[in-house]
Amino acid sequence: MKTLTKEIWMEIPERRAIVSIHREVEHLVKGSGIQEGLALINAMHITASVFINDNESGLHHDYELWLEKLAPFDASPDRYRHNRTGEDNADAHLKRQVMGREVVVAITGGVLHLGPWEHLFYYEFDGRRRKRLLVKLIGD
Amino acid sequence: MKTLTKEIWMEIPERRAIVSIHREVEHLVKGSGIQEGLALINAMHITASVFINDNESGLHHDYELWLEKLAPFDASPDRYRHNRTGEDNADAHLKRQVMGREVVVAITGGVLHLGPWEHLFYYEFDGRRRKRLLVKLIGD
Amino acid sequence: MKTLTKEIWMEIPERRAIVSIHREVEHLVKGSGIQEGLALINAMHITASVFINDNESGLHHDYELWLEKLAPFDASPDRYRHNRTGEDNADAHLKRQVMGREVVVAITGGVLHLGPWEHLFYYEFDGRRRKRLLVKLIGD
């Protein structure tokens, strides 16, 4: 069994942003020499997501508005008890559950086995600091 | 390490539907000869989900109403910017995030290792065309 | 390839609760002798979740209120058709989709490869009876 382990550091200057990690993950898969296996790609921080969806800016705008409606930002400790700790990011912990922590993608014939519009993204919900995501590949 | 890779084509005549893929995936696991490992089952399109929950029609009806409330269908480009592209399926991209892209299931003793009520489903949010899901098995 | 399979029984005396399973899963990984691989941890019942987020009681309180708003408990068969079956737990099936069924975590150097605040939890949405979760490890 072959494996590859790679932590990727991110530093998003905004509080929230959707950033493509597609090419970097594709590159790691090709470099690994793994022909058949699984790729795990996950946020290592609990106020960020890794997800697969459309590479279309209008849709990304829609996610922003939608998540803000489902779990509004509110720094005060009144709406969110988590913010009594001195944090202001309770909403980020909620938004991340909707978008998910990780994706698992098949590796077939030495490449990510994806559908025609599947694109890999990192979603930052509480940026302006260094954070990591993890790529772990296993297979033959 | 053994692997099995199988794309399953779906063509749902309705816009939305929940379809059991349980038997087909069970069948693939048995045929693979894998005794111990992992099964990845994922939608290959970004307006569909694979999920595990109850095989009960009332609950499926509840999912329909609930998701429509969380992310209503609206073809107009006013509510969803994605629909300015000429698409009308922004809601489908949102609903799919709630229900998830994929499931990963253990293979133990040559079969899917599931709890008593766990049942595998494909959830189509924008059908009436041919789309695929992927089954990838790895193990010994 | 090495594997480890372990069902963990839970009996939560309350209807809902968030319970740490972090140490137990860490212990299983260490005992498995697997140095490089993947860990799947999933609820085996369809009204419970396994998720990774902050080990902070204020946040757990926020999840409770938030999920109750997104998918309110209502035992009557009027709001939820699932409850016409005699069940009263339709809300639990919905909440579990938001929080997810499973997590997949990398194993690197013989331990769970997690970020600084990542903590593994079981989320019970319909307790007061014996239920299981599954830990499946594969790797070398």
Short mmCIF file of C-alpha atoms in Angstrom, two decimals:
data_model
loop_
_atom_site.label_atom_id
_atom_site.label_comp_id
_atom_site.label_asym_id
_atom_site.label_seq_id
_atom_site.Cartn_x
_atom_site.Cartn_y
_atom_site.Cartn_z
CA MET A 1 0.00 0.00 0.00
CA LYS A 2 1.22 3.47 -0.90
CA THR A 3 0.29 6.58 1.02
CA LEU A 4 0.83 10.29 0.69
CA THR A 5 0.31 12.86 3.46
CA LYS A 6 0.37 16.57 2.80
CA GLU A 7 -0.72 19.48 5.00
CA ILE A 8 -1.55 22.59 2.98
CA TRP A 9 -1.37 25.94 4.75
CA MET A 10 -3.92 28.63 3.96
CA GLU A 11 -4.05 32.25 5.05
CA ILE A 12 -7.22 33.88 3.81
CA PRO A 13 -7.11 37.68 4.26
CA GLU A 14 -10.91 37.94 4.54
CA ARG A 15 -13.15 36.49 7.18
CA ARG A 16 -14.88 34.26 4.63
CA ALA A 17 -13.85 33.02 1.21
CA ILE A 18 -14.19 30.05 -1.13
CA VAL A 19 -10.83 29.02 -2.59
CA SER A 20 -10.16 26.36 -5.22
CA ILE A 21 -7.78 23.60 -4.12
CA HIS A 22 -8.54 21.49 -7.15
CA ARG A 23 -5.28 21.75 -9.08
CA GLU A 24 -3.11 21.29 -6.02
CA VAL A 25 -4.92 18.10 -5.01
CA GLU A 26 -4.83 16.78 -8.59
CA HIS A 27 -1.09 17.46 -8.64
CA LEU A 28 -0.55 15.55 -5.39
CA VAL A 29 -2.48 12.56 -6.70
CA LYS A 30 -0.40 12.43 -9.88
CA GLY A 31 2.84 12.75 -7.93
CA SER A 32 1.88 9.99 -5.50
CA GLY A 33 2.07 7.22 -8.07
CA ILE A 34 -1.13 5.74 -6.65
CA GLN A 35 -3.23 4.18 -9.42
CA GLU A 36 -6.21 2.85 -7.42
CA GLY A 37 -7.28 4.07 -4.01
CA LEU A 38 -8.97 6.81 -1.98
CA ALA A 39 -8.18 10.46 -1.37
CA LEU A 40 -9.29 12.14 1.86
CA ILE A 41 -9.23 15.94 1.84
CA ASN A 42 -10.29 17.64 5.08
CA ALA A 43 -10.11 20.95 6.88
CA MET A 44 -7.92 20.63 9.99
CA HIS A 45 -9.71 23.54 11.66
CA ILE A 46 -13.27 23.48 12.89
CA THR A 47 -14.39 26.75 11.32
CA ALA A 48 -13.64 25.73 7.74
CA SER A 49 -14.93 23.19 5.21
CA VAL A 50 -13.71 21.20 2.24
CA PHE A 51 -16.49 20.58 -0.26
CA ILE A 52 -17.16 19.67 -3.89
CA ASN A 53 -19.50 21.71 -6.00
CA ASP A 54 -19.65 24.01 -9.03
CA ASN A 55 -16.82 26.39 -9.95
CA GLU A 56 -19.27 29.24 -10.60
CA SER A 57 -19.02 32.58 -8.82
CA GLY A 58 -22.77 33.21 -8.78
CA LEU A 59 -23.33 29.98 -6.89
CA HIS A 60 -20.59 30.88 -4.41
CA HIS A 61 -22.38 34.17 -3.78
CA ASP A 62 -25.59 32.17 -3.20
CA TYR A 63 -23.82 29.96 -0.64
CA GLU A 64 -22.69 33.06 1.22
CA LEU A 65 -26.20 34.51 1.51
CA TRP A 66 -27.79 31.16 2.25
CA LEU A 67 -25.39 30.21 5.04
CA GLU A 68 -25.70 33.67 6.53
CA LYS A 69 -29.45 33.14 6.69
CA LEU A 70 -29.15 29.65 8.19
CA ALA A 71 -26.50 30.65 10.75
CA PRO A 72 -26.07 34.45 10.97
CA PHE A 73 -22.85 36.02 12.16
CA ASP A 74 -23.36 37.63 15.55
CA ALA A 75 -20.35 38.42 17.72
CA SER A 76 -22.46 39.08 20.80
CA PRO A 77 -22.73 36.44 23.55
CA ASP A 78 -26.52 36.78 23.49
CA ARG A 79 -27.36 34.78 20.41
CA TYR A 80 -24.50 32.27 20.72
CA ARG A 81 -23.25 30.98 24.05
CA HIS A 82 -19.93 30.01 22.41
CA ASN A 83 -19.17 33.71 22.08
CA ARG A 84 -19.12 34.07 25.88
CA THR A 85 -15.64 32.50 25.64
CA GLY A 86 -14.38 35.69 24.03
CA GLU A 87 -14.65 34.20 20.54
CA ASP A 88 -16.91 35.79 17.94
CA ASN A 89 -17.06 32.84 15.54
CA ALA A 90 -19.90 30.61 16.74
CA ASP A 91 -21.63 31.11 13.39
CA ALA A 92 -18.53 29.71 11.65
CA HIS A 93 -18.78 26.46 13.63
CA LEU A 94 -22.41 26.12 12.50
CA LYS A 95 -21.83 27.00 8.85
CA ARG A 96 -19.06 24.44 8.65
CA GLN A 97 -21.48 21.64 9.64
CA VAL A 98 -23.75 22.47 6.70
CA MET A 99 -20.88 22.48 4.19
CA GLY A 100 -19.01 19.56 5.77
CA ARG A 101 -15.51 18.87 7.09
CA GLU A 102 -14.15 16.58 4.39
CA VAL A 103 -14.58 14.87 1.07
CA VAL A 104 -13.46 11.39 0.08
CA VAL A 105 -12.72 10.96 -3.62
CA ALA A 106 -11.85 7.80 -5.55
CA ILE A 107 -8.51 7.51 -7.33
CA THR A 108 -8.86 5.52 -10.56
CA GLY A 109 -6.18 5.10 -13.20
CA GLY A 110 -3.88 7.46 -11.33
CA VAL A 111 -6.23 10.47 -11.22
CA LEU A 112 -9.12 11.79 -9.13
CA HIS A 113 -12.25 10.05 -10.33
CA LEU A 114 -14.69 12.97 -10.59
CA GLY A 115 -17.81 13.85 -12.52
CA PRO A 116 -17.77 16.58 -15.18
CA TRP A 117 -18.53 19.54 -12.89
CA GLU A 118 -17.07 18.34 -9.61
CA HIS A 119 -14.55 20.88 -8.30
CA LEU A 120 -12.72 20.84 -4.96
CA PHE A 121 -12.92 23.89 -2.70
CA TYR A 122 -11.77 25.07 0.69
CA TYR A 123 -14.38 27.24 2.45
CA GLU A 124 -13.00 29.56 5.10
CA PHE A 125 -15.54 30.84 7.65
CA ASP A 126 -13.14 32.57 10.04
CA GLY A 127 -9.96 33.58 8.26
CA ARG A 128 -7.31 36.26 8.70
CA ARG A 129 -4.92 33.69 10.21
CA ARG A 130 -2.91 30.65 9.18
CA LYS A 131 -4.88 27.42 9.02
CA ARG A 132 -4.36 24.02 7.46
CA LEU A 133 -6.09 21.40 5.42
CA LEU A 134 -4.95 17.80 4.99
CA VAL A 135 -4.63 15.59 1.93
CA LYS A 136 -4.22 11.87 2.66
CA LEU A 137 -3.98 9.37 -0.17
CA ILE A 138 -3.95 5.59 0.21
CA GLY A 139 -3.91 2.89 -2.44
CA ASP A 140 -1.73 0.86 -4.78
CA MET B 1 -5.14 -4.66 -2.13
CA LYS B 2 -8.26 -5.31 -4.20
CA THR B 3 -10.37 -2.56 -5.70
CA LEU B 4 -13.63 -2.33 -7.59
CA THR B 5 -14.80 0.71 -9.57
CA LYS B 6 -18.31 1.00 -10.93
CA GLU B 7 -20.17 3.98 -12.36
CA ILE B 8 -23.95 3.59 -12.13
CA TRP B 9 -26.06 5.62 -14.55
CA MET B 10 -29.35 7.09 -13.39
CA GLU B 11 -32.07 8.82 -15.35
CA ILE B 12 -34.76 10.08 -13.05
CA PRO B 13 -37.85 11.21 -14.99
CA GLU B 14 -38.86 13.71 -12.29
CA ARG B 15 -37.00 16.77 -11.14
CA ARG B 16 -36.56 15.30 -7.67
CA ALA B 17 -36.70 11.76 -6.32
CA ILE B 18 -35.19 9.48 -3.70
CA VAL B 19 -34.12 6.15 -5.19
CA SER B 20 -32.75 3.10 -3.34
CA ILE B 21 -29.32 1.96 -4.51
CA HIS B 22 -28.95 -0.42 -1.60
CA ARG B 23 -29.23 -3.78 -3.35
CA GLU B 24 -27.02 -2.77 -6.24
CA VAL B 25 -24.23 -1.64 -3.92
CA GLU B 26 -24.58 -4.78 -1.78
CA HIS B 27 -24.33 -6.85 -4.93
CA LEU B 28 -21.14 -5.06 -6.02
CA VAL B 29 -19.54 -5.62 -2.62
CA LYS B 30 -20.31 -9.34 -2.71
CA GLY B 31 -18.99 -9.67 -6.26
CA SER B 32 -15.76 -7.82 -5.43
CA GLY B 33 -14.41 -10.56 -3.18
CA ILE B 34 -13.26 -7.88 -0.72
CA GLN B 35 -13.59 -9.14 2.84
CA GLU B 36 -12.27 -6.16 4.83
CA GLY B 37 -12.13 -2.60 3.56
CA LEU B 38 -14.03 0.58 2.75
CA ALA B 39 -16.78 1.42 0.28
CA LEU B 40 -17.13 4.94 -1.09
CA ILE B 41 -20.44 5.73 -2.77
CA ASN B 42 -20.77 9.25 -4.19
CA ALA B 43 -22.85 11.29 -6.59
CA MET B 44 -20.73 12.34 -9.58
CA HIS B 45 -22.97 15.34 -10.22
CA ILE B 46 -23.23 18.39 -8.02
CA THR B 47 -27.02 18.55 -7.84
CA ALA B 48 -27.48 15.09 -6.31
CA SER B 49 -26.66 13.32 -3.06
CA VAL B 50 -25.91 9.86 -1.77
CA PHE B 51 -27.09 9.40 1.79
CA ILE B 52 -28.01 6.77 4.36
CA ASN B 53 -31.25 6.95 6.26
CA ASP B 54 -34.57 5.20 6.76
CA ASN B 55 -36.38 3.35 3.96
CA GLU B 56 -39.73 4.92 4.92
CA SER B 57 -41.82 6.89 2.46
CA GLY B 58 -43.23 9.28 5.07
CA LEU B 59 -39.73 10.36 6.03
CA HIS B 60 -38.82 10.86 2.39
CA HIS B 61 -41.82 13.15 2.06
CA ASP B 62 -40.61 15.04 5.14
CA TYR B 63 -37.16 15.49 3.57
CA GLU B 64 -38.80 16.97 0.48
CA LEU B 65 -40.78 19.57 2.44
CA TRP B 66 -37.90 20.34 4.79
CA LEU B 67 -35.31 20.88 2.06
CA GLU B 68 -37.78 23.00 0.09
CA LYS B 69 -38.14 25.21 3.15
CA LEU B 70 -34.37 25.43 3.77
CA ALA B 71 -33.52 26.09 0.11
CA PRO B 72 -36.63 26.85 -1.97
CA PHE B 73 -36.74 26.23 -5.70
CA ASP B 74 -36.82 29.54 -7.57
CA ALA B 75 -35.88 29.63 -11.24
CA SER B 76 -35.65 33.41 -11.33
CA PRO B 77 -32.21 35.10 -11.24
CA ASP B 78 -33.43 37.39 -8.41
CA ARG B 79 -33.20 35.04 -5.49
CA TYR B 80 -30.20 33.02 -6.74
CA ARG B 81 -27.35 34.59 -8.68
CA HIS B 82 -26.43 31.15 -10.06
CA ASN B 83 -29.61 31.28 -12.11
CA ARG B 84 -28.29 34.28 -14.06
CA THR B 85 -26.20 31.72 -15.95
CA GLY B 86 -29.40 30.43 -17.58
CA GLU B 87 -29.64 27.53 -15.11
CA ASP B 88 -32.67 27.20 -12.85
CA ASN B 89 -31.16 24.76 -10.35
CA ALA B 90 -29.36 26.86 -7.73
CA ASP B 91 -31.64 25.38 -5.06
CA ALA B 92 -30.43 21.89 -6.06
CA HIS B 93 -26.80 22.86 -5.36
CA LEU B 94 -27.85 24.04 -1.89
CA LYS B 95 -30.06 21.06 -1.04
CA ARG B 96 -27.25 18.69 -1.98
CA GLN B 97 -24.96 20.27 0.64
CA VAL B 98 -27.47 19.50 3.39
CA MET B 99 -27.87 15.86 2.32
CA GLY B 100 -24.20 15.34 1.42
CA ARG B 101 -22.22 14.17 -1.61
CA GLU B 102 -21.06 10.77 -0.42
CA VAL B 103 -21.09 8.05 2.18
CA VAL B 104 -18.22 5.84 3.27
CA VAL B 105 -19.26 2.44 4.60
CA ALA B 106 -17.12 -0.28 6.19
CA ILE B 107 -16.85 -3.70 4.54
CA THR B 108 -16.57 -6.46 7.16
CA GLY B 109 -16.68 -10.17 6.47
CA GLY B 110 -17.41 -9.54 2.80
CA VAL B 111 -20.55 -7.40 3.27
CA LEU B 112 -21.50 -3.79 3.97
CA HIS B 113 -21.23 -3.27 7.71
CA LEU B 114 -24.45 -1.39 8.45
CA GLY B 115 -26.80 -0.84 11.37
CA PRO B 116 -30.30 -2.35 11.38
CA TRP B 117 -32.06 0.54 9.63
CA GLU B 118 -29.28 1.97 7.50
CA HIS B 119 -30.33 2.07 3.85
CA LEU B 120 -28.43 3.59 0.91
CA PHE B 121 -30.18 6.15 -1.28
CA TYR B 122 -29.49 8.37 -4.25
CA TYR B 123 -31.25 11.75 -3.99
CA GLU B 124 -31.83 13.51 -7.29
CA PHE B 125 -32.42 17.27 -7.03
CA ASP B 126 -32.35 18.12 -10.75
CA GLY B 127 -33.21 15.09 -12.83
CA ARG B 128 -34.77 14.46 -16.23
CA ARG B 129 -31.33 13.66 -17.68
CA ARG B 130 -28.65 10.98 -17.44
CA LYS B 131 -26.36 11.32 -14.43
CA ARG B 132 -23.93 9.03 -12.65
CA LEU B 133 -22.92 7.89 -9.23
CA LEU B 134 -19.70 6.09 -8.34
CA VAL B 135 -19.00 3.03 -6.21
CA LYS B 136 -15.35 2.53 -5.26
CA LEU B 137 -14.32 -0.37 -3.06
CA ILE B 138 -10.86 -0.93 -1.60
CA GLY B 139 -9.61 -3.63 0.75
CA ASP B 140 -8.34 -7.17 1.01
CA MET C 1 -3.19 -4.37 4.83
CA LYS C 2 -4.25 -4.29 8.48
CA THR C 3 -7.78 -3.60 9.62
CA LEU C 4 -9.58 -3.10 12.89
CA THR C 5 -13.34 -3.28 13.39
CA LYS C 6 -15.03 -2.20 16.60
CA GLU C 7 -18.66 -1.57 17.41
CA ILE C 8 -19.13 0.76 20.39
CA TRP C 9 -22.42 0.56 22.27
CA MET C 10 -23.99 3.73 23.63
CA GLU C 11 -27.00 4.19 25.90
CA ILE C 12 -27.74 7.84 26.36
CA PRO C 13 -30.29 8.39 29.16
CA GLU C 14 -31.54 11.65 27.60
CA ARG C 15 -33.29 12.12 24.31
CA ARG C 16 -30.42 14.24 23.02
CA ALA C 17 -26.79 14.58 24.04
CA ILE C 18 -23.32 15.23 22.68
CA VAL C 19 -20.79 12.69 23.98
CA SER C 20 -17.03 12.65 23.41
CA ILE C 21 -15.70 9.48 21.77
CA HIS C 22 -12.29 10.99 21.20
CA ARG C 23 -10.18 9.05 23.68
CA GLU C 24 -11.76 5.73 22.86
CA VAL C 25 -11.10 6.13 19.13
CA GLU C 26 -7.53 7.32 19.79
CA HIS C 27 -7.02 4.24 21.95
CA LEU C 28 -8.29 1.92 19.21
CA VAL C 29 -5.96 3.51 16.64
CA LYS C 30 -2.94 3.05 18.89
CA GLY C 31 -3.88 -0.54 19.64
CA SER C 32 -4.36 -1.41 15.96
CA GLY C 33 -0.69 -1.07 15.07
CA ILE C 34 -1.70 0.78 11.89
CA GLN C 35 0.86 3.47 11.05
CA GLU C 36 -0.59 4.91 7.82
CA GLY C 37 -4.20 4.63 6.75
CA LEU C 38 -7.78 5.83 7.21
CA ALA C 39 -10.21 5.70 10.11
CA LEU C 40 -13.97 5.64 9.47
CA ILE C 41 -16.16 6.44 12.46
CA ASN C 42 -19.91 6.33 11.84
CA ALA C 43 -23.21 6.14 13.65
CA MET C 44 -24.90 2.79 12.93
CA HIS C 45 -28.32 4.28 13.65
CA ILE C 46 -30.09 6.82 11.52
CA THR C 47 -31.06 9.23 14.29
CA ALA C 48 -27.50 9.91 15.47
CA SER C 49 -24.37 11.57 14.10
CA VAL C 50 -20.62 11.36 14.44
CA PHE C 51 -18.98 14.74 13.91
CA ILE C 52 -15.79 16.68 14.60
CA ASN C 53 -15.90 20.10 16.15
CA ASP C 54 -14.93 22.05 19.26
CA ASN C 55 -14.96 20.52 22.75
CA GLU C 56 -16.70 23.57 24.21
CA SER C 57 -19.99 23.34 26.11
CA GLY C 58 -21.26 26.74 24.98
CA LEU C 59 -20.97 25.67 21.35
CA HIS C 60 -22.77 22.41 22.09
CA HIS C 61 -25.60 24.43 23.58
CA ASP C 62 -25.64 26.53 20.39
CA TYR C 63 -25.91 23.39 18.25
CA GLU C 64 -28.90 22.29 20.29
CA LEU C 65 -30.80 25.55 19.80
CA TRP C 66 -29.79 25.86 16.16
CA LEU C 67 -30.82 22.33 15.18
CA GLU C 68 -34.09 22.72 17.06
CA LYS C 69 -34.79 25.81 14.96
CA LEU C 70 -33.81 24.13 11.67
CA ALA C 71 -35.76 20.92 12.42
CA PRO C 72 -38.06 21.28 15.44
CA PHE C 73 -39.15 18.31 17.50
CA ASP C 74 -42.84 17.65 16.97
CA ALA C 75 -44.28 14.24 17.90
CA SER C 76 -47.56 14.89 16.10
CA PRO C 77 -48.18 13.33 12.67
CA ASP C 78 -49.24 16.73 11.31
CA ARG C 79 -45.88 18.35 10.83
CA TYR C 80 -43.97 15.18 9.95
CA ARG C 81 -45.50 12.34 7.96
CA HIS C 82 -42.87 9.95 9.38
CA ASN C 83 -44.61 10.27 12.72
CA ARG C 84 -47.74 8.63 11.28
CA THR C 85 -45.81 5.38 11.67
CA GLY C 86 -46.13 5.70 15.44
CA GLU C 87 -42.63 7.12 15.75
CA ASP C 88 -42.08 10.57 17.21
CA ASN C 89 -38.54 11.08 15.95
CA ALA C 90 -38.80 12.54 12.45
CA ASP C 91 -36.91 15.62 13.64
CA ALA C 92 -34.02 13.36 14.67
CA HIS C 93 -33.70 11.99 11.12
CA LEU C 94 -33.49 15.57 9.83
CA LYS C 95 -31.04 16.85 12.44
CA ARG C 96 -28.72 13.94 11.73
CA GLN C 97 -28.45 15.00 8.05
CA VAL C 98 -27.18 18.44 9.09
CA MET C 99 -24.57 17.03 11.47
CA GLY C 100 -23.63 14.07 9.27
CA ARG C 101 -23.43 10.29 9.63
CA GLU C 102 -19.67 9.77 9.66
CA VAL C 103 -16.20 11.20 9.68
CA VAL C 104 -13.12 9.88 7.91
CA VAL C 105 -9.83 10.75 9.59
CA ALA C 106 -6.27 10.12 8.39
CA ILE C 107 -3.93 7.92 10.43
CA THR C 108 -0.35 9.18 10.20
CA GLY C 109 2.56 7.89 12.23
CA GLY C 110 0.28 5.60 14.20
CA VAL C 111 -2.13 8.28 15.49
CA LEU C 112 -5.22 10.19 14.33
CA HIS C 113 -4.00 13.06 12.17
CA LEU C 114 -6.08 15.94 13.52
CA GLY C 115 -5.85 19.71 13.76
CA PRO C 116 -5.37 21.43 17.13
CA TRP C 117 -9.06 21.75 18.04
CA GLU C 118 -10.55 18.80 16.24
CA HIS C 119 -12.46 16.60 18.67
CA LEU C 120 -14.59 13.54 17.90
CA PHE C 121 -18.19 13.41 19.14
CA TYR C 122 -21.23 11.20 19.00
CA TYR C 123 -24.48 13.19 18.76
CA GLU C 124 -27.57 11.36 19.95
CA PHE C 125 -30.88 12.74 18.67
CA ASP C 126 -33.19 10.01 19.95
CA GLY C 127 -31.66 8.24 22.91
CA ARG C 128 -32.94 6.33 25.92
CA ARG C 129 -32.05 3.01 24.27
CA ARG C 130 -28.98 1.03 23.25
CA LYS C 131 -27.42 2.12 19.96
CA ARG C 132 -24.09 1.57 18.25
CA LEU C 133 -21.39 3.37 16.40
CA LEU C 134 -18.69 1.76 14.29
CA VAL C 135 -14.94 2.31 14.11
CA LYS C 136 -13.23 0.80 11.05
CA LEU C 137 -9.51 1.27 10.50
CA ILE C 138 -7.58 0.23 7.40
CA GLY C 139 -3.92 0.74 6.53
CA ASP C 140 -0.42 -0.60 6.98
#
